[in-house]
Amino acid sequence: MKHMMQVWMATTAVMVLTTMALADSGNQLMQNQAHWYQAAATLVGPVDGIDAKTGTLLTLKTGSSVYMEGGSTLHLYQMNAHALKGSAVVKGSSTDLLKALKAGKVGSMSLVVPVAVLKSRESGLDDNADKALKSTENPEIRFDLTKESLVAGVSNDSYVMNASGTLTIAGVTNPVTLVSHVTISDNQIHLKGVQKLKMTDFKITPPSISLVVTSITCTDEITVYYDVIFAAK
């Protein structure tokens, strides 16, 4: 009897989680609203140690967002970065950012996500993510630019940037190239893009949760969405 009760409780929990996930997705689509995980970071600021002795310092601005989506044996899951840090140095005037980017004159650029503020709506998932990302030893996820190139986009006022650099997650650093859609206006650079990654490339074991009759395991691949704005201080 006790075993049957455990099975019933576990099955019910899985059904409820699945129903909630589907219902939430459906409600969001019907209301034609952005999902909760697409929200802009509530706290933004500069990256420590980056200054502009020769050039113009750009820092991350309000309205920037980074979130990720992954899969599991149960359903999709999402995590949002509630805080972000970002800085860039452009070798030129902040009044002609387009010219500087076309000439490849971005001296440096870094975007940092503190692991502690990368949250889902499930505390169990957050705890497992902290462990998998080794947040105590490696409290930040960080992208550092090596070089960039800018080409014309599909419209007259849009561009595409290929930003080559390094991405550090859980203490492991790998080369990566981010392809971003770029618009420049009011002395601000707006970059938006999507990047697919694999946890195992950063020596991360995909998290899993064991239930009474089954286990839920995250898939290796995750998708990171970024929508960030840099401007002169």
mmCIF file of C-alpha atoms in Angstrom:
data_model
loop_
_atom_site.group_PDB
_atom_site.id
_atom_site.type_symbol
_atom_site.label_atom_id
_atom_site.label_comp_id
_atom_site.label_asym_id
_atom_site.label_seq_id
_atom_site.Cartn_x
_atom_site.Cartn_y
_atom_site.Cartn_z
ATOM 1 C CA MET A 1 0.000 0.000 0.000
ATOM 2 C CA LYS A 2 2.798 2.389 0.927
ATOM 3 C CA HIS A 3 4.589 1.656 -2.368
ATOM 4 C CA MET A 4 1.385 2.307 -4.339
ATOM 5 C CA MET A 5 0.941 5.624 -2.568
ATOM 6 C CA GLN A 6 4.500 6.662 -3.448
ATOM 7 C CA VAL A 7 3.945 5.743 -7.095
ATOM 8 C CA TRP A 8 0.678 7.692 -7.149
ATOM 9 C CA MET A 9 2.293 10.772 -5.608
ATOM 10 C CA ALA A 10 5.232 10.709 -8.032
ATOM 11 C CA THR A 11 2.965 10.239 -11.058
ATOM 12 C CA THR A 12 0.687 13.033 -9.905
ATOM 13 C CA ALA A 13 3.656 15.360 -9.416
ATOM 14 C CA VAL A 14 4.895 14.717 -12.951
ATOM 15 C CA MET A 15 1.411 15.299 -14.385
ATOM 16 C CA VAL A 16 0.984 18.534 -12.464
ATOM 17 C CA LEU A 17 4.397 19.874 -13.533
ATOM 18 C CA THR A 18 3.680 19.047 -17.161
ATOM 19 C CA THR A 19 0.220 20.613 -17.037
ATOM 20 C CA MET A 20 1.574 23.771 -15.404
ATOM 21 C CA ALA A 21 4.302 24.102 -18.023
ATOM 22 C CA LEU A 22 1.844 23.692 -20.902
ATOM 23 C CA ALA A 23 -0.741 25.958 -19.329
ATOM 24 C CA ASP A 24 1.777 28.701 -18.673
ATOM 25 C CA SER A 25 3.039 28.542 -22.240
ATOM 26 C CA GLY A 26 -0.497 28.641 -23.649
ATOM 27 C CA ASN A 27 -1.579 31.541 -21.484
ATOM 28 C CA GLN A 28 1.469 33.573 -22.434
ATOM 29 C CA LEU A 29 0.848 33.029 -26.134
ATOM 30 C CA MET A 30 -2.848 33.885 -25.900
ATOM 31 C CA GLN A 31 -2.055 37.117 -24.072
ATOM 32 C CA ASN A 32 0.604 37.967 -26.686
ATOM 33 C CA GLN A 33 2.984 38.957 -23.916
ATOM 34 C CA ALA A 34 6.670 38.320 -23.376
ATOM 35 C CA HIS A 35 7.453 35.324 -21.220
ATOM 36 C CA TRP A 36 8.697 35.916 -17.668
ATOM 37 C CA TYR A 37 12.169 34.644 -18.532
ATOM 38 C CA GLN A 38 12.591 37.256 -21.283
ATOM 39 C CA ALA A 39 12.487 40.096 -18.765
ATOM 40 C CA ALA A 40 15.293 42.636 -18.669
ATOM 41 C CA ALA A 41 17.833 42.387 -15.851
ATOM 42 C CA THR A 42 16.820 44.384 -12.798
ATOM 43 C CA LEU A 43 20.424 45.368 -12.085
ATOM 44 C CA VAL A 44 23.075 46.306 -14.665
ATOM 45 C CA GLY A 45 26.546 47.755 -14.257
ATOM 46 C CA PRO A 46 30.123 47.886 -15.581
ATOM 47 C CA VAL A 47 32.682 45.079 -15.491
ATOM 48 C CA ASP A 48 35.382 45.610 -12.899
ATOM 49 C CA GLY A 49 38.865 46.343 -14.228
ATOM 50 C CA ILE A 50 37.885 47.730 -17.638
ATOM 51 C CA ASP A 51 38.631 51.398 -18.280
ATOM 52 C CA ALA A 52 39.195 53.600 -21.307
ATOM 53 C CA LYS A 53 42.563 55.306 -21.060
ATOM 54 C CA THR A 54 42.582 55.696 -24.836
ATOM 55 C CA GLY A 55 39.103 55.730 -26.309
ATOM 56 C CA THR A 56 35.512 55.712 -25.125
ATOM 57 C CA LEU A 57 34.127 53.524 -22.372
ATOM 58 C CA LEU A 58 30.734 51.973 -23.021
ATOM 59 C CA THR A 59 28.758 50.231 -20.307
ATOM 60 C CA LEU A 60 25.683 48.056 -20.186
ATOM 61 C CA LYS A 61 22.383 49.912 -19.985
ATOM 62 C CA THR A 62 18.940 49.295 -18.524
ATOM 63 C CA GLY A 63 16.772 47.125 -20.751
ATOM 64 C CA SER A 64 19.483 44.513 -21.372
ATOM 65 C CA SER A 65 18.580 40.863 -20.929
ATOM 66 C CA VAL A 66 20.138 37.394 -21.047
ATOM 67 C CA TYR A 67 18.184 34.183 -20.665
ATOM 68 C CA MET A 68 18.601 30.545 -21.537
ATOM 69 C CA GLU A 69 16.403 27.627 -22.510
ATOM 70 C CA GLY A 70 17.113 23.931 -22.241
ATOM 71 C CA GLY A 71 15.317 20.627 -22.507
ATOM 72 C CA SER A 72 14.823 17.647 -20.247
ATOM 73 C CA THR A 73 13.115 14.279 -20.254
ATOM 74 C CA LEU A 74 10.046 16.061 -18.800
ATOM 75 C CA HIS A 75 9.727 19.489 -20.424
ATOM 76 C CA LEU A 76 11.573 22.622 -21.480
ATOM 77 C CA TYR A 77 13.003 24.849 -18.778
ATOM 78 C CA GLN A 78 14.151 28.463 -18.747
ATOM 79 C CA MET A 79 16.476 30.587 -16.624
ATOM 80 C CA ASN A 80 16.786 34.377 -16.546
ATOM 81 C CA ALA A 81 19.752 36.529 -15.478
ATOM 82 C CA HIS A 82 18.419 39.043 -12.961
ATOM 83 C CA ALA A 83 21.691 41.021 -13.037
ATOM 84 C CA LEU A 84 24.302 41.669 -15.720
ATOM 85 C CA LYS A 85 27.636 43.431 -16.038
ATOM 86 C CA GLY A 86 29.055 44.701 -19.300
ATOM 87 C CA SER A 87 31.770 47.078 -20.530
ATOM 88 C CA ALA A 88 33.414 47.863 -23.855
ATOM 89 C CA VAL A 89 36.166 50.196 -25.023
ATOM 90 C CA VAL A 90 35.884 51.815 -28.450
ATOM 91 C CA LYS A 91 38.894 53.475 -30.029
ATOM 92 C CA GLY A 92 37.078 56.571 -31.157
ATOM 93 C CA SER A 93 34.322 59.010 -30.278
ATOM 94 C CA SER A 94 30.995 57.880 -28.812
ATOM 95 C CA THR A 95 29.320 60.124 -31.394
ATOM 96 C CA ASP A 96 30.452 57.889 -34.268
ATOM 97 C CA LEU A 97 30.119 54.348 -32.966
ATOM 98 C CA LEU A 98 29.165 52.974 -36.375
ATOM 99 C CA LYS A 99 32.422 54.134 -37.925
ATOM 100 C CA ALA A 100 34.425 52.595 -35.067
ATOM 101 C CA LEU A 101 32.659 49.236 -35.362
ATOM 102 C CA LYS A 102 33.049 49.116 -39.136
ATOM 103 C CA ALA A 103 36.777 49.717 -38.687
ATOM 104 C CA GLY A 104 37.049 46.986 -36.042
ATOM 105 C CA LYS A 105 38.070 49.495 -33.398
ATOM 106 C CA VAL A 106 36.496 47.810 -30.397
ATOM 107 C CA GLY A 107 39.493 47.498 -28.092
ATOM 108 C CA SER A 108 37.763 45.232 -25.590
ATOM 109 C CA MET A 109 34.308 44.056 -24.591
ATOM 110 C CA SER A 110 33.147 41.829 -21.749
ATOM 111 C CA LEU A 111 29.736 40.584 -20.693
ATOM 112 C CA VAL A 112 29.343 38.910 -17.303
ATOM 113 C CA VAL A 113 26.451 36.911 -15.822
ATOM 114 C CA PRO A 114 26.721 36.291 -12.062
ATOM 115 C CA VAL A 115 25.668 32.663 -11.544
ATOM 116 C CA ALA A 116 23.877 33.518 -8.285
ATOM 117 C CA VAL A 117 21.278 35.581 -10.157
ATOM 118 C CA LEU A 118 20.598 33.043 -12.926
ATOM 119 C CA LYS A 119 17.174 31.803 -11.830
ATOM 120 C CA SER A 120 14.298 29.649 -13.019
ATOM 121 C CA ARG A 121 10.932 29.236 -11.327
ATOM 122 C CA GLU A 122 11.930 25.955 -9.696
ATOM 123 C CA SER A 123 14.183 26.039 -6.625
ATOM 124 C CA GLY A 124 15.298 22.443 -7.225
ATOM 125 C CA LEU A 125 16.499 23.312 -10.709
ATOM 126 C CA ASP A 126 18.322 26.382 -9.384
ATOM 127 C CA ASP A 127 20.103 24.322 -6.718
ATOM 128 C CA ASN A 128 21.207 21.713 -9.244
ATOM 129 C CA ALA A 129 22.330 24.423 -11.671
ATOM 130 C CA ASP A 130 24.483 26.029 -8.963
ATOM 131 C CA LYS A 131 26.137 22.687 -8.272
ATOM 132 C CA ALA A 132 26.663 21.879 -11.961
ATOM 133 C CA LEU A 133 28.135 25.327 -12.635
ATOM 134 C CA LYS A 134 30.366 25.096 -9.537
ATOM 135 C CA SER A 135 29.173 28.549 -8.535
ATOM 136 C CA THR A 136 31.171 28.704 -5.302
ATOM 137 C CA GLU A 137 34.496 28.358 -7.120
ATOM 138 C CA ASN A 138 33.341 30.040 -10.340
ATOM 139 C CA PRO A 139 30.715 32.680 -9.527
ATOM 140 C CA GLU A 140 30.569 34.221 -13.021
ATOM 141 C CA ILE A 141 29.857 33.257 -16.613
ATOM 142 C CA ARG A 142 31.937 35.547 -18.806
ATOM 143 C CA PHE A 143 32.405 36.412 -22.487
ATOM 144 C CA ASP A 144 35.519 38.377 -23.507
ATOM 145 C CA LEU A 145 35.846 39.761 -27.012
ATOM 146 C CA THR A 146 38.970 39.089 -29.089
ATOM 147 C CA LYS A 147 37.937 40.743 -32.366
ATOM 148 C CA GLU A 148 34.821 41.799 -34.235
ATOM 149 C CA SER A 149 33.670 42.559 -37.759
ATOM 150 C CA LEU A 150 30.560 44.381 -38.931
ATOM 151 C CA VAL A 151 28.660 43.947 -42.197
ATOM 152 C CA ALA A 152 25.411 45.355 -43.533
ATOM 153 C CA GLY A 153 22.162 43.725 -42.403
ATOM 154 C CA VAL A 154 18.854 43.187 -44.164
ATOM 155 C CA SER A 155 17.749 46.809 -43.757
ATOM 156 C CA ASN A 156 19.516 50.141 -44.170
ATOM 157 C CA ASP A 157 19.875 50.753 -40.447
ATOM 158 C CA SER A 158 20.793 47.244 -39.301
ATOM 159 C CA TYR A 159 24.063 45.309 -39.255
ATOM 160 C CA VAL A 160 25.438 41.894 -38.413
ATOM 161 C CA MET A 161 28.423 41.549 -36.093
ATOM 162 C CA ASN A 162 30.690 38.523 -35.845
ATOM 163 C CA ALA A 163 32.229 38.739 -32.383
ATOM 164 C CA SER A 164 35.011 36.242 -31.758
ATOM 165 C CA GLY A 165 36.184 35.701 -28.222
ATOM 166 C CA THR A 166 36.247 33.359 -25.263
ATOM 167 C CA LEU A 167 33.427 32.084 -23.099
ATOM 168 C CA THR A 168 34.139 30.908 -19.565
ATOM 169 C CA ILE A 169 31.621 28.701 -17.761
ATOM 170 C CA ALA A 170 32.270 26.693 -14.588
ATOM 171 C CA GLY A 171 35.968 27.530 -14.808
ATOM 172 C CA VAL A 172 36.381 26.184 -18.363
ATOM 173 C CA THR A 173 37.197 28.596 -21.209
ATOM 174 C CA ASN A 174 36.387 27.867 -24.856
ATOM 175 C CA PRO A 175 36.581 29.953 -28.033
ATOM 176 C CA VAL A 176 33.236 31.079 -29.407
ATOM 177 C CA THR A 177 31.905 33.367 -32.131
ATOM 178 C CA LEU A 178 28.693 35.260 -31.433
ATOM 179 C CA VAL A 179 26.669 36.391 -34.435
ATOM 180 C CA SER A 180 24.615 39.411 -33.403
ATOM 181 C CA HIS A 181 22.052 41.609 -35.099
ATOM 182 C CA VAL A 182 23.128 45.194 -34.432
ATOM 183 C CA THR A 183 21.407 48.562 -34.509
ATOM 184 C CA ILE A 184 23.092 51.831 -33.604
ATOM 185 C CA SER A 185 21.149 54.933 -32.593
ATOM 186 C CA ASP A 186 21.376 57.754 -30.051
ATOM 187 C CA ASN A 187 25.028 56.800 -29.409
ATOM 188 C CA GLN A 188 23.970 53.308 -28.280
ATOM 189 C CA ILE A 189 24.924 49.881 -29.632
ATOM 190 C CA HIS A 190 22.103 47.331 -29.430
ATOM 191 C CA LEU A 191 23.156 43.690 -29.936
ATOM 192 C CA LYS A 192 20.729 40.806 -30.152
ATOM 193 C CA GLY A 193 21.481 37.152 -30.845
ATOM 194 C CA VAL A 194 21.109 33.469 -30.059
ATOM 195 C CA GLN A 195 23.913 31.038 -29.226
ATOM 196 C CA LYS A 196 23.664 27.264 -28.843
ATOM 197 C CA LEU A 197 26.058 25.603 -26.398
ATOM 198 C CA LYS A 198 26.717 22.149 -24.981
ATOM 199 C CA MET A 199 27.252 21.680 -21.263
ATOM 200 C CA THR A 200 29.754 18.890 -21.793
ATOM 201 C CA ASP A 201 31.982 21.227 -23.837
ATOM 202 C CA PHE A 202 32.545 23.032 -20.526
ATOM 203 C CA LYS A 203 32.923 19.778 -18.566
ATOM 204 C CA ILE A 204 29.478 20.194 -17.021
ATOM 205 C CA THR A 205 27.410 17.093 -16.347
ATOM 206 C CA PRO A 206 23.778 17.818 -17.310
ATOM 207 C CA PRO A 207 21.795 18.023 -14.026
ATOM 208 C CA SER A 208 19.258 15.344 -13.138
ATOM 209 C CA ILE A 209 16.615 14.843 -10.456
ATOM 210 C CA SER A 210 15.604 11.398 -9.180
ATOM 211 C CA LEU A 211 11.982 10.743 -8.256
ATOM 212 C CA VAL A 212 10.406 7.608 -6.805
ATOM 213 C CA VAL A 213 9.611 5.913 -10.105
ATOM 214 C CA THR A 214 11.605 7.912 -12.620
ATOM 215 C CA SER A 215 14.317 10.525 -13.065
ATOM 216 C CA ILE A 216 14.382 13.830 -14.915
ATOM 217 C CA THR A 217 17.578 14.573 -16.816
ATOM 218 C CA CYS A 218 18.492 17.784 -18.626
ATOM 219 C CA THR A 219 19.664 17.520 -22.224
ATOM 220 C CA ASP A 220 23.227 18.494 -23.077
ATOM 221 C CA GLU A 221 22.401 21.387 -25.407
ATOM 222 C CA ILE A 222 21.202 24.764 -24.146
ATOM 223 C CA THR A 223 20.259 27.906 -26.060
ATOM 224 C CA VAL A 224 21.322 31.321 -24.807
ATOM 225 C CA TYR A 225 19.444 34.460 -25.881
ATOM 226 C CA TYR A 226 20.987 37.889 -25.379
ATOM 227 C CA ASP A 227 19.587 41.337 -26.003
ATOM 228 C CA VAL A 228 22.018 43.917 -24.675
ATOM 229 C CA ILE A 229 22.588 47.656 -24.993
ATOM 230 C CA PHE A 230 25.948 49.422 -24.601
ATOM 231 C CA ALA A 231 26.313 53.203 -24.391
ATOM 232 C CA ALA A 232 28.799 55.814 -23.194
ATOM 233 C CA LYS A 233 28.545 56.754 -19.536
#
